[in-house]
mmCIF file of N, CA, C and O in Angstrom:
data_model
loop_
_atom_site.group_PDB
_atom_site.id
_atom_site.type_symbol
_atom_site.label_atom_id
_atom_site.label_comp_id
_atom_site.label_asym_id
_atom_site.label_seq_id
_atom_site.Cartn_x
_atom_site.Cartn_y
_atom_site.Cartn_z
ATOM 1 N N UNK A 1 0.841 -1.179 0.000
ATOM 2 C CA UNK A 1 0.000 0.000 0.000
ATOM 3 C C UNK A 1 0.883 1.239 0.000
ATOM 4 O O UNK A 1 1.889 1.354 0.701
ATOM 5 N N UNK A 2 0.384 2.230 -0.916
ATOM 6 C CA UNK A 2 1.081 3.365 -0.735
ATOM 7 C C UNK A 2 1.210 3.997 0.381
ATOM 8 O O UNK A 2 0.521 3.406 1.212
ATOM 9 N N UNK A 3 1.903 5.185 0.992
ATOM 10 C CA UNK A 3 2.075 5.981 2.424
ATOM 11 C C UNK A 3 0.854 6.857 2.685
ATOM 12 O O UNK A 3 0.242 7.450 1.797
ATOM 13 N N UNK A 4 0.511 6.888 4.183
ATOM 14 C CA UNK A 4 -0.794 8.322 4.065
ATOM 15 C C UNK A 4 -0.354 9.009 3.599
ATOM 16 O O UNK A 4 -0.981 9.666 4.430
ATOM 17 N N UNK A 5 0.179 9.694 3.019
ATOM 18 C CA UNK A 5 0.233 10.879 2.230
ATOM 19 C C UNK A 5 -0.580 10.654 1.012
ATOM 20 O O UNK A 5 -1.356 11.512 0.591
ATOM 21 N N UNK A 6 -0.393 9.424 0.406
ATOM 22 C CA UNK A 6 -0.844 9.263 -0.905
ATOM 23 C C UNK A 6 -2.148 8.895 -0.162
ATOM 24 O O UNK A 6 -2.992 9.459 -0.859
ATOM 25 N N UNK A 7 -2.651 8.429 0.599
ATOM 26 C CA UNK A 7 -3.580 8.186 0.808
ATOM 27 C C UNK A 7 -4.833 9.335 1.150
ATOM 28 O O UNK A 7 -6.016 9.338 0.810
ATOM 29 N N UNK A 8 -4.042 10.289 1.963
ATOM 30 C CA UNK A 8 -4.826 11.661 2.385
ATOM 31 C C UNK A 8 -4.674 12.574 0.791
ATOM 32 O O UNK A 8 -5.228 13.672 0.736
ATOM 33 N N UNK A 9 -4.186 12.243 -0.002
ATOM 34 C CA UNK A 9 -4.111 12.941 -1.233
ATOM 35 C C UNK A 9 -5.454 12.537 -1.760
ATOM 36 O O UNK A 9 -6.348 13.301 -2.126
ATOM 37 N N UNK A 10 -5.470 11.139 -1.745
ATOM 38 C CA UNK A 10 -6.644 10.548 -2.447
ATOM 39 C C UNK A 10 -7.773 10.905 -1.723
ATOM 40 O O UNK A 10 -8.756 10.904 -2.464
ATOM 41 N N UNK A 11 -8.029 11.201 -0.615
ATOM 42 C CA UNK A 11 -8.938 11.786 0.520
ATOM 43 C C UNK A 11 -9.284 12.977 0.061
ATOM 44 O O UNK A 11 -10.424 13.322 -0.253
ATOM 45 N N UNK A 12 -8.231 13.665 0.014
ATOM 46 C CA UNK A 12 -8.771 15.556 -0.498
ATOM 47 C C UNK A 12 -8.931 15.381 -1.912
ATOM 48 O O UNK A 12 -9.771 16.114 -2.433
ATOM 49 N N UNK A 13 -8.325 14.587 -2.640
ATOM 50 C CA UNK A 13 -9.475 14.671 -4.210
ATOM 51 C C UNK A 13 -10.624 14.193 -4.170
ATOM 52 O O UNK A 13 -11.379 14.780 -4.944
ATOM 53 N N UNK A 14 -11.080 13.398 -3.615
ATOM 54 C CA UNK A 14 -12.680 12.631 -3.618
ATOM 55 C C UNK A 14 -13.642 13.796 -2.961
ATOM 56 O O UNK A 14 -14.612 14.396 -3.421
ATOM 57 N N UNK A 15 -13.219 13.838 -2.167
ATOM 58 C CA UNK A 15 -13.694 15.466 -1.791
ATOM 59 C C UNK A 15 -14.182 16.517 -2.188
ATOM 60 O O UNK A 15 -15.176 17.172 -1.874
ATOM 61 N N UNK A 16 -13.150 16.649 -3.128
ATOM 62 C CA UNK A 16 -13.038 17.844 -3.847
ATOM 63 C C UNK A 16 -13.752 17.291 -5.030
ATOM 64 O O UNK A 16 -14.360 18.113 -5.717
ATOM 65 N N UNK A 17 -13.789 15.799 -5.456
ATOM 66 C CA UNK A 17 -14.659 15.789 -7.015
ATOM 67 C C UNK A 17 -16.600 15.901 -6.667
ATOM 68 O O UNK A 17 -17.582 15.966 -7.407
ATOM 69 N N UNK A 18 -16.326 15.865 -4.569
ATOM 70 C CA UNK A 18 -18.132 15.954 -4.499
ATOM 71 C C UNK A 18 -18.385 16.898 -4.430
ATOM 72 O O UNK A 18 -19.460 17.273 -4.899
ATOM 73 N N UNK A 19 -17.527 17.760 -3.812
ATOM 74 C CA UNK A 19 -18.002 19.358 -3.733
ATOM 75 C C UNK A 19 -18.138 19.887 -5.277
ATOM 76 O O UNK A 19 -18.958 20.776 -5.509
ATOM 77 N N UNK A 20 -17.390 19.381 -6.263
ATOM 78 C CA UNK A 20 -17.331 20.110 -7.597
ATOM 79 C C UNK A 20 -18.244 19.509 -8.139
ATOM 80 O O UNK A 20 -18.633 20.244 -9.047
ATOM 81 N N UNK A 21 -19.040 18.260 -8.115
ATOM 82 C CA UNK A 21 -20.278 17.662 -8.928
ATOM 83 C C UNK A 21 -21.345 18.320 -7.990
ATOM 84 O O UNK A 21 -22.196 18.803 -8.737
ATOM 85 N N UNK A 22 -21.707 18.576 -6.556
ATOM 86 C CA UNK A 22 -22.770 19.338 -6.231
ATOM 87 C C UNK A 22 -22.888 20.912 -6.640
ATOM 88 O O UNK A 22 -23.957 21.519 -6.575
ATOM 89 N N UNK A 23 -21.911 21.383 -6.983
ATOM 90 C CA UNK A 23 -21.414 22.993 -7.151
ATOM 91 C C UNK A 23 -22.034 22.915 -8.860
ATOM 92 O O UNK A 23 -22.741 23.794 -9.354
ATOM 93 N N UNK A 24 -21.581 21.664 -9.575
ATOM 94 C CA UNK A 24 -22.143 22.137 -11.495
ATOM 95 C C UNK A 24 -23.422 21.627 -11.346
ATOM 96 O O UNK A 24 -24.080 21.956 -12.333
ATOM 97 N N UNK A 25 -24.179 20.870 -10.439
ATOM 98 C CA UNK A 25 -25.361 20.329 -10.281
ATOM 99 C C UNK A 25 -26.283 21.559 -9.992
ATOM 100 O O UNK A 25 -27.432 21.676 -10.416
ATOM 101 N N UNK A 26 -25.707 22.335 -9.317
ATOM 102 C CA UNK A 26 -26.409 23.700 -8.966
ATOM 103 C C UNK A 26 -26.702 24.787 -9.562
ATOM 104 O O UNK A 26 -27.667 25.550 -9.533
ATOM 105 N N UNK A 27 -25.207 24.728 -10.402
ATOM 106 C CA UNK A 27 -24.946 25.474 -11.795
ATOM 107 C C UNK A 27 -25.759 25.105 -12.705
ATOM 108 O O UNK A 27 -26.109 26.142 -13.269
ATOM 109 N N UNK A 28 -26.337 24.098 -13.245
ATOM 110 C CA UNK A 28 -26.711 23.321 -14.578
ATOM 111 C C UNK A 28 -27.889 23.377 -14.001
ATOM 112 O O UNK A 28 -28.636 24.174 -14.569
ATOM 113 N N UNK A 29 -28.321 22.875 -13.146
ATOM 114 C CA UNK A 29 -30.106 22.467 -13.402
ATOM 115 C C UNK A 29 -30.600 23.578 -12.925
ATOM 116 O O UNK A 29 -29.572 24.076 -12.467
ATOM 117 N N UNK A 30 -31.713 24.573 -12.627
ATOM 118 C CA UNK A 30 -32.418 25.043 -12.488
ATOM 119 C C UNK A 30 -33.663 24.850 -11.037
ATOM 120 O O UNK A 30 -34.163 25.458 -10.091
ATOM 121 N N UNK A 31 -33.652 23.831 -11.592
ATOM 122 C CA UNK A 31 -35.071 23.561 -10.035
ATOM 123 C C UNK A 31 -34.124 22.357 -8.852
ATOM 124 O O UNK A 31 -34.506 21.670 -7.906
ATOM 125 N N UNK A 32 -33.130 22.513 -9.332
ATOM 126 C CA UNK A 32 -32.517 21.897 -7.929
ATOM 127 C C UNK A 32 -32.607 22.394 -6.533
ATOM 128 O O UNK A 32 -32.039 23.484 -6.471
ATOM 129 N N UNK A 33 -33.048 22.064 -5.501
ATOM 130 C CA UNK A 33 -32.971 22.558 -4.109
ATOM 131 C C UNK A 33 -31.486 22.926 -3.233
ATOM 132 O O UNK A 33 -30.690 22.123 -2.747
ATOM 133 N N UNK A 34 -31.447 24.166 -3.230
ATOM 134 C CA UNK A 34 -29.929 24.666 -3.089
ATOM 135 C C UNK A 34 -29.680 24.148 -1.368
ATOM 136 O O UNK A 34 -28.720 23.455 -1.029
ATOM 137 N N UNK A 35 -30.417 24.490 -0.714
ATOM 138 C CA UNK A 35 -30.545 23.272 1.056
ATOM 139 C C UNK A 35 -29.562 21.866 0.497
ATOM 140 O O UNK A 35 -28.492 21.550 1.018
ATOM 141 N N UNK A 36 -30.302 21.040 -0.835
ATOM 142 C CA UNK A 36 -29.998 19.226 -0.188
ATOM 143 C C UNK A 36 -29.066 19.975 -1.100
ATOM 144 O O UNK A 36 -29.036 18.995 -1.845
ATOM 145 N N UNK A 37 -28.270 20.841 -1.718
ATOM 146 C CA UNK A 37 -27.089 20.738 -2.507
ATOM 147 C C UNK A 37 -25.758 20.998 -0.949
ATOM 148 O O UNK A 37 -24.807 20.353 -0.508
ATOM 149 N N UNK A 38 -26.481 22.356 -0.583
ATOM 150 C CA UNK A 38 -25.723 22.548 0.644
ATOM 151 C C UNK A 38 -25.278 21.234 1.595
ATOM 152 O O UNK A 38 -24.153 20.875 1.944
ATOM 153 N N UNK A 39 -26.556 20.676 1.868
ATOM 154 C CA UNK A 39 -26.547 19.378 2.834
ATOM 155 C C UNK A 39 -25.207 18.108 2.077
ATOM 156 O O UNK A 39 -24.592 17.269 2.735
ATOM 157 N N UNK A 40 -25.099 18.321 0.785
ATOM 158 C CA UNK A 40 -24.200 17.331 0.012
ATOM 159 C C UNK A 40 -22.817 17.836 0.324
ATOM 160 O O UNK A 40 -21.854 17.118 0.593
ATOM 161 N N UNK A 41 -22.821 19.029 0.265
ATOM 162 C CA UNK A 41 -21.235 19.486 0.413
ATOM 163 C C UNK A 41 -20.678 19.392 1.551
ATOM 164 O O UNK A 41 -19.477 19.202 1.741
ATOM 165 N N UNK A 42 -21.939 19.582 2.776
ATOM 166 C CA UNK A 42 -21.581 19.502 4.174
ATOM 167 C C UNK A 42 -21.095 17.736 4.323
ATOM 168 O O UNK A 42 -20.028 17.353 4.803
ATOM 169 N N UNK A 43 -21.885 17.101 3.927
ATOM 170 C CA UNK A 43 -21.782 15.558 3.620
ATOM 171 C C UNK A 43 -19.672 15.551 3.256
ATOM 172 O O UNK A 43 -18.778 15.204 4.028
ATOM 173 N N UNK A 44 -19.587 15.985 2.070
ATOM 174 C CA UNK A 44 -18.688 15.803 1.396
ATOM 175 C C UNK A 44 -17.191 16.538 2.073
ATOM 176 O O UNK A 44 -16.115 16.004 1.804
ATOM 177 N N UNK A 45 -17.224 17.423 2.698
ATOM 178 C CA UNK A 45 -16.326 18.117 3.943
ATOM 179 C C UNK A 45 -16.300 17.111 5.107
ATOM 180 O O UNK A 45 -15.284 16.437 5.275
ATOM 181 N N UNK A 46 -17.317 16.980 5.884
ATOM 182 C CA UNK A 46 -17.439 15.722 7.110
ATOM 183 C C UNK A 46 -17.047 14.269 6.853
ATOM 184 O O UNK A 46 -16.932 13.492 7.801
ATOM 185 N N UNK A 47 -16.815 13.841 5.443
ATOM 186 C CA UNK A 47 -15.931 12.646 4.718
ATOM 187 C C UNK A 47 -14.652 13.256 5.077
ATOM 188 O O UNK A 47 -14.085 12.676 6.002
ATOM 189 N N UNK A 48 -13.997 14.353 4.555
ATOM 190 C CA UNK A 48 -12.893 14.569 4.154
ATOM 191 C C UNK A 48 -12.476 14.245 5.720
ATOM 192 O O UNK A 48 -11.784 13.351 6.206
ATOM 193 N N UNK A 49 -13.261 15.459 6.354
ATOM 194 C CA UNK A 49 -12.378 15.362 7.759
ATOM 195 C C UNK A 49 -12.416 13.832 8.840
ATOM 196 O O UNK A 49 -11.574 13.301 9.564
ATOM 197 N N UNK A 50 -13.434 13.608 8.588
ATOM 198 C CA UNK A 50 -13.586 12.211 9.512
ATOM 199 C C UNK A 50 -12.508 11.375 8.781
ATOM 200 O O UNK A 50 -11.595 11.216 9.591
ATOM 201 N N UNK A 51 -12.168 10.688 7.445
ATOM 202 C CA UNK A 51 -11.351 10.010 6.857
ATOM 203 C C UNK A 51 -9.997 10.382 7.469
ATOM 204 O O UNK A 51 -9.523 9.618 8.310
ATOM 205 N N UNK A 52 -9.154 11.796 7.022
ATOM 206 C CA UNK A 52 -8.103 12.408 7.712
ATOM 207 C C UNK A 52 -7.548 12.002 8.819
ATOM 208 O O UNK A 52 -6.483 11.460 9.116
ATOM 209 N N UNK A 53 -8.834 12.510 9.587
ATOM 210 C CA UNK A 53 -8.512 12.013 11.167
ATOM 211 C C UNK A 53 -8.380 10.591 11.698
ATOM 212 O O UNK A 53 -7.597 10.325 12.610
ATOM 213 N N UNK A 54 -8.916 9.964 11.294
ATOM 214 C CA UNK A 54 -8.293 8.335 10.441
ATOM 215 C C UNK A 54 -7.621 8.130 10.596
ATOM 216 O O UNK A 54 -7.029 7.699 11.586
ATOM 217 N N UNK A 55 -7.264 8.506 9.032
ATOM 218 C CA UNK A 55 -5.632 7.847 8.684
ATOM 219 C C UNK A 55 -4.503 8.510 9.165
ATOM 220 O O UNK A 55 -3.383 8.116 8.842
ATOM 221 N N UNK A 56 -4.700 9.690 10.067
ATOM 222 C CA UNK A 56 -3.436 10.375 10.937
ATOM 223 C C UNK A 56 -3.345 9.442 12.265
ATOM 224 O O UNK A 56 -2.197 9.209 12.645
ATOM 225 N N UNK A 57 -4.352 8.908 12.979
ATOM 226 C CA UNK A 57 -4.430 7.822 14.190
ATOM 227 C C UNK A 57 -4.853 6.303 14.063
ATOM 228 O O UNK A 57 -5.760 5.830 14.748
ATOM 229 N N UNK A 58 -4.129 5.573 13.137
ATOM 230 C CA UNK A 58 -3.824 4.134 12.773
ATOM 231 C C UNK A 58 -4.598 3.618 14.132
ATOM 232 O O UNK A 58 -4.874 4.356 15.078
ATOM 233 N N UNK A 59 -4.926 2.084 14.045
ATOM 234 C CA UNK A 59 -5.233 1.290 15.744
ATOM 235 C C UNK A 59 -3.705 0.429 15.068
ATOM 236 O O UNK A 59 -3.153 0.224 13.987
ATOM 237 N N UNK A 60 -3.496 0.074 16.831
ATOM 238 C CA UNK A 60 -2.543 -0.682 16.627
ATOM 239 C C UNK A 60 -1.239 -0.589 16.022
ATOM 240 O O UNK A 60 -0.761 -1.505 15.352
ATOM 241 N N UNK A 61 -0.645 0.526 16.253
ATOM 242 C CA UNK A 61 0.397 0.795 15.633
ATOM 243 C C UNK A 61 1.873 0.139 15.771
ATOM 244 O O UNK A 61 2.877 0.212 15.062
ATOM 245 N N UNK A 62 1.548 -0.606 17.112
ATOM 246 C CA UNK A 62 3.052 -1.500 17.243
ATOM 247 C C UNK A 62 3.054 -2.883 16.382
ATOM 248 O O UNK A 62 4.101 -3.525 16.471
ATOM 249 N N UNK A 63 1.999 -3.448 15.537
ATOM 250 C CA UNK A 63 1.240 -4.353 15.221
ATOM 251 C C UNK A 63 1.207 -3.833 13.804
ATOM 252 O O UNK A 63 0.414 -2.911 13.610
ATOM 253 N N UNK A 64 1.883 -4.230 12.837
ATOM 254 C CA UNK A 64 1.728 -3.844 11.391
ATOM 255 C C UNK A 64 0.994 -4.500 10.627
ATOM 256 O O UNK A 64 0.857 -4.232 9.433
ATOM 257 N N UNK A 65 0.293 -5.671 11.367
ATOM 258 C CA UNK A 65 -0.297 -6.696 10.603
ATOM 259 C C UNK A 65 -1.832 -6.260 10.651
ATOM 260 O O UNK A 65 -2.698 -6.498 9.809
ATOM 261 N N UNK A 66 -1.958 -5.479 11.993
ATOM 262 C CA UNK A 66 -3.533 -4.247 12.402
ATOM 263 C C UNK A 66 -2.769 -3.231 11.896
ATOM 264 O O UNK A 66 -3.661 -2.602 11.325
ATOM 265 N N UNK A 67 -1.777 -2.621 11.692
ATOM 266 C CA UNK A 67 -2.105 -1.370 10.765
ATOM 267 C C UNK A 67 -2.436 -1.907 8.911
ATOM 268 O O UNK A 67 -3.307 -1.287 8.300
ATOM 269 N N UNK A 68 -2.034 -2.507 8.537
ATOM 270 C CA UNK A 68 -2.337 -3.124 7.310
ATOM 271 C C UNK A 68 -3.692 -3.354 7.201
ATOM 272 O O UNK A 68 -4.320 -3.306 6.144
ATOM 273 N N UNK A 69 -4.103 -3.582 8.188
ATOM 274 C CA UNK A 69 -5.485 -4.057 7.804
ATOM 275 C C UNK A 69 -6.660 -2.937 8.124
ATOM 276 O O UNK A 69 -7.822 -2.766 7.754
ATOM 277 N N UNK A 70 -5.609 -2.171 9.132
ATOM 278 C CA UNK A 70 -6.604 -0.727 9.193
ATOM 279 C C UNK A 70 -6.900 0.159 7.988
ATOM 280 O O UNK A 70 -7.893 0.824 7.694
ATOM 281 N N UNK A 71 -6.021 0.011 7.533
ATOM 282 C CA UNK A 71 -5.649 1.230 5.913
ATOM 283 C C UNK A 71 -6.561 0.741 4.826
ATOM 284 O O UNK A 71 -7.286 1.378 4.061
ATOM 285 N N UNK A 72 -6.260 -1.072 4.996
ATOM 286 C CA UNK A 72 -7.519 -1.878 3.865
ATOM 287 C C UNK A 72 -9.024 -1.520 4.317
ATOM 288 O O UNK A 72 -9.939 -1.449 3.496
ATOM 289 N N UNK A 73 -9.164 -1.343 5.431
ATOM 290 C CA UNK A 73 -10.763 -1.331 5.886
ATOM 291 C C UNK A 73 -10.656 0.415 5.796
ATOM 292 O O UNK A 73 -11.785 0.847 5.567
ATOM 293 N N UNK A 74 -9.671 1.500 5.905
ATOM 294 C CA UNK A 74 -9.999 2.397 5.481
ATOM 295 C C UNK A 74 -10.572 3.235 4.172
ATOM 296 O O UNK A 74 -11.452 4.074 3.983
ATOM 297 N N UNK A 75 -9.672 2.602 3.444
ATOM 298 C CA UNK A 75 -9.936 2.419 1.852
ATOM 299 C C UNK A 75 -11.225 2.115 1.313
ATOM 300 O O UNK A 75 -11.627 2.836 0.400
ATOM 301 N N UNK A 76 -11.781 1.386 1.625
ATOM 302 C CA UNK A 76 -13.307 0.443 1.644
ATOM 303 C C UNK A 76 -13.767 1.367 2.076
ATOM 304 O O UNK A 76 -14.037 2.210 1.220
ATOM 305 N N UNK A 77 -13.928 1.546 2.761
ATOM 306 C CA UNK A 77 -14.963 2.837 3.911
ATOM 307 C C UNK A 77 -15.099 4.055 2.986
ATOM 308 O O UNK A 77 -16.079 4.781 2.820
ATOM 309 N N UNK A 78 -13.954 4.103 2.457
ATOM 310 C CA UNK A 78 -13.757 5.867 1.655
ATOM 311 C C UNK A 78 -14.290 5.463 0.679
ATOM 312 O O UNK A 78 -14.879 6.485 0.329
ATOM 313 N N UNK A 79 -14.616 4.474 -0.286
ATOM 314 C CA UNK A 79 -14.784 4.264 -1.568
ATOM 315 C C UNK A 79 -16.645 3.936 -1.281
ATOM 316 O O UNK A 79 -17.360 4.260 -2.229
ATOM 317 N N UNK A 80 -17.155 3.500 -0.387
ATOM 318 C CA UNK A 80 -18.158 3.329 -0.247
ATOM 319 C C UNK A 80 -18.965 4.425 0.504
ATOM 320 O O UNK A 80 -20.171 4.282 0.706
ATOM 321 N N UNK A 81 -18.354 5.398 0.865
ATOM 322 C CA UNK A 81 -19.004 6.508 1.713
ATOM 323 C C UNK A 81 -18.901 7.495 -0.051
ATOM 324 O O UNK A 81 -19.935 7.745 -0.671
ATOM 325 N N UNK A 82 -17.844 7.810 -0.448
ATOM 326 C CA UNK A 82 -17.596 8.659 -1.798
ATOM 327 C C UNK A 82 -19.238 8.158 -2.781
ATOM 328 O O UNK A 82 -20.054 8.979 -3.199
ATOM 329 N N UNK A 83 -19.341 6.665 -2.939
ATOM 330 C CA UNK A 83 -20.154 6.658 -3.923
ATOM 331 C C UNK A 83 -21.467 6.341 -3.517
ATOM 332 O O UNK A 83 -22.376 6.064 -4.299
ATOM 333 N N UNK A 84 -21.567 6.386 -2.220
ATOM 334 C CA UNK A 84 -23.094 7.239 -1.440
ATOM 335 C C UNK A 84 -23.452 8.513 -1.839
ATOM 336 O O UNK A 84 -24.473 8.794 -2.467
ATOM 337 N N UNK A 85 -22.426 9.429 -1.392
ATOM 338 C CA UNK A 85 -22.772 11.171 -0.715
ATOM 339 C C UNK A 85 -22.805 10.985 -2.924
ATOM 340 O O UNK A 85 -23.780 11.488 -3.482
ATOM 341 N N UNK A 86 -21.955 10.436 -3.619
ATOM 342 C CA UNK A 86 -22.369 10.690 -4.849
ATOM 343 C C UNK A 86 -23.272 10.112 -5.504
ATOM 344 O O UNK A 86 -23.599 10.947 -6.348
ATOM 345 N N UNK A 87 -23.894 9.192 -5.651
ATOM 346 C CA UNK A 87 -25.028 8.657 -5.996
ATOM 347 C C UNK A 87 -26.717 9.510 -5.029
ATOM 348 O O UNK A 87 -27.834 9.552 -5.545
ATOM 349 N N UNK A 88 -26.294 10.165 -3.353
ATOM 350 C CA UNK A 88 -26.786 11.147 -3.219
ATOM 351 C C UNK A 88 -27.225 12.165 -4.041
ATOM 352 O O UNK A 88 -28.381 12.541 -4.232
ATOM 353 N N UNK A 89 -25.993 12.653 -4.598
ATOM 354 C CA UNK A 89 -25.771 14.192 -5.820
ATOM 355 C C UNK A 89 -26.494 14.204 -6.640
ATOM 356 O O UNK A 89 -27.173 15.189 -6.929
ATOM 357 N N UNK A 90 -26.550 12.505 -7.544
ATOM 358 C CA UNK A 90 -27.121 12.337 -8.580
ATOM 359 C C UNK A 90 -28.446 12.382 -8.630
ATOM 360 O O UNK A 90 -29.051 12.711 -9.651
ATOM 361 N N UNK A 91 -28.866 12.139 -7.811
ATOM 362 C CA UNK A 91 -29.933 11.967 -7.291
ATOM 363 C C UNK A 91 -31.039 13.056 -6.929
ATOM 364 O O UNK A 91 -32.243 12.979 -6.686
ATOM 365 N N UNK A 92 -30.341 13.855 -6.979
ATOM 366 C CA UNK A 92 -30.997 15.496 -6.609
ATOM 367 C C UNK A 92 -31.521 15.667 -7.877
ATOM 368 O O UNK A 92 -32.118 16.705 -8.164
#
């Protein structure tokens, strides 16, 4: 697995691609409700930071065999929370 860094990189782009699909969703359609757009971005900030805070405090850190497996179950978590709050978006 790559280092948190690459990992919190990948954190602040997913982020940043929900805030930018609720932001042209708002832009583009017309009768969208600017509240559940707001409510998406708030969604999409409270990922960023909850994930972060994460992957800066590993469990088990003397134990590489629980940090390995923390980072795998982190990963999962991020990829399945990302294509919620976005299938959310779409959805508006």
């Amino acid at each position: 697995m790559a280092n948190v860094r690459e990992l919190k990189k990948d954190i602040n782009f997913l982020a940043s691609e929900l805030v930018t699909e609720a932001y042209v969703k708002q832009l583009v359609k017309e009768d969208v409700d600017n509240d559940k757009i707001a409510e998406v971005m708030v969604k999409a900030i409270e990922f960023r930071n909850n994930l972060v805070a994460k992957a800066n405090h590993p469990d088990g850190k003397d134990n590489p065999k629980l940090v390995k497996a923390f980072y795998r179950k982190l990963r999962k978590d991020m990829m399945e929370s990302f294509l919620s709050i976005s299938e959310e978006t779409n959805a508006l």
